[in-house]
Coordinates of C-alpha atoms in Angstrom, one line a residue:
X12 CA 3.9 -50.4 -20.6
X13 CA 4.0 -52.2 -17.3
X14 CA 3.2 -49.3 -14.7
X15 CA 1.1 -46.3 -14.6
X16 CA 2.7 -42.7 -15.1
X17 CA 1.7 -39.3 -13.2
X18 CA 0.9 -36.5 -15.3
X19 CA 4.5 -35.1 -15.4
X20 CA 5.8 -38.5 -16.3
X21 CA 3.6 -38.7 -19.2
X22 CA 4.2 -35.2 -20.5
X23 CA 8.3 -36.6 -20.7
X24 CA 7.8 -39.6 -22.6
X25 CA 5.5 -37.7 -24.9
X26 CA 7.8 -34.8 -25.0
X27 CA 10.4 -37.4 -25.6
X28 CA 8.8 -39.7 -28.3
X29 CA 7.4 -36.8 -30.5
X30 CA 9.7 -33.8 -30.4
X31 CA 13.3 -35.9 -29.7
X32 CA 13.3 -39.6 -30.9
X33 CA 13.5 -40.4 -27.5
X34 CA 16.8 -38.9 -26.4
X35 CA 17.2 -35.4 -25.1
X36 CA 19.0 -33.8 -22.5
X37 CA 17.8 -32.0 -19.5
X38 CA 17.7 -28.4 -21.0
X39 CA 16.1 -29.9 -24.8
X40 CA 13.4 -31.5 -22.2
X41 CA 12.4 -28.4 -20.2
X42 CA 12.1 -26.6 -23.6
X43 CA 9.8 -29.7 -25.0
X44 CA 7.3 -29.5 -22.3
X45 CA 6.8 -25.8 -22.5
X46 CA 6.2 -26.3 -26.0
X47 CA 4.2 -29.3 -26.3
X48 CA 2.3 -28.8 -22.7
X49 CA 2.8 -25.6 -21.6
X50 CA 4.3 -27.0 -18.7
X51 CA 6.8 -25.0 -16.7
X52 CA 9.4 -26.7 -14.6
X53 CA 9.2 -24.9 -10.8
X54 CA 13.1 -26.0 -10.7
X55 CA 15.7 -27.8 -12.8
X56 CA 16.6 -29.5 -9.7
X57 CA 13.2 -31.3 -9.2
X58 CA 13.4 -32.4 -12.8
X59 CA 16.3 -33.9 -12.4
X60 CA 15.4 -36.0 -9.3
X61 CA 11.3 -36.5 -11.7
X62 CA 14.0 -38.1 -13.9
X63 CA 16.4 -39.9 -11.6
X64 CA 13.0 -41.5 -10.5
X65 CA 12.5 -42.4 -13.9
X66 CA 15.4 -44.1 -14.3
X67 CA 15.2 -46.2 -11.6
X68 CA 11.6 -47.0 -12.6
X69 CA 13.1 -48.3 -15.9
X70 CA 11.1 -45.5 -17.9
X71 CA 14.3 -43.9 -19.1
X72 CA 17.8 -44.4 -19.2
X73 CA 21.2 -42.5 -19.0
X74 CA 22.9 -42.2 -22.7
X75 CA 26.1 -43.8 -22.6
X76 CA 29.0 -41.6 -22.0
X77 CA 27.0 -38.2 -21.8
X78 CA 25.8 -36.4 -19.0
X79 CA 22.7 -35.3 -18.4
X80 CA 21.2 -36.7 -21.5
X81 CA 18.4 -39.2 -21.4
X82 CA 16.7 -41.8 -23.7
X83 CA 13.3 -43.7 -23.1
X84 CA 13.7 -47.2 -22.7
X85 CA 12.9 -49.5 -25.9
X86 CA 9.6 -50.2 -23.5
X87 CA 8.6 -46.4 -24.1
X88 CA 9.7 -45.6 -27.0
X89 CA 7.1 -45.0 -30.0
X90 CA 8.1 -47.2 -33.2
X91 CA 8.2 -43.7 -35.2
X92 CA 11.1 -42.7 -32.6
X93 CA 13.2 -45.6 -33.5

């Protein structure tokens, strides 16, 4: 893994890896963290742009033809998620 995460960043690829094979979208995400962190999202909206971040850091990716879904990049992703 080639750069260091915050906290919320880490709780997503975990949340990602463990509960979703590494492909979820936005709503399956917020749910995830709850659940595995007992984090709670302030806003959708900043999620969204925690994620758009992501993405242009490489960490995740958009899935092909669906919006608002996102899978970890092969870099990420656990070998039990693939």
């Amino acid at each position: 893994v080639g750069q260091s995460l915050d906290d919320v960043e880490k709780k997503i690829v975990s949340t990602l890896n463990k509960r979703y094979q590494g492909i979820a979208n936005i709503d399956e995400i917020i749910v995830g963290l709850y659940r595995d962190h007992l984090y709670v999202t302030e806003d959708r909206r900043q999620l969204g742009g925690k994620l758009y971040r992501m993405q242009k850091s490489g960490i995740v990716e958009s899935a092909k033809g669906k919006k608002g879904v996102y899978r970890l990049t092969d870099e990420y992703l656990s070998p039990v998620a693939q």
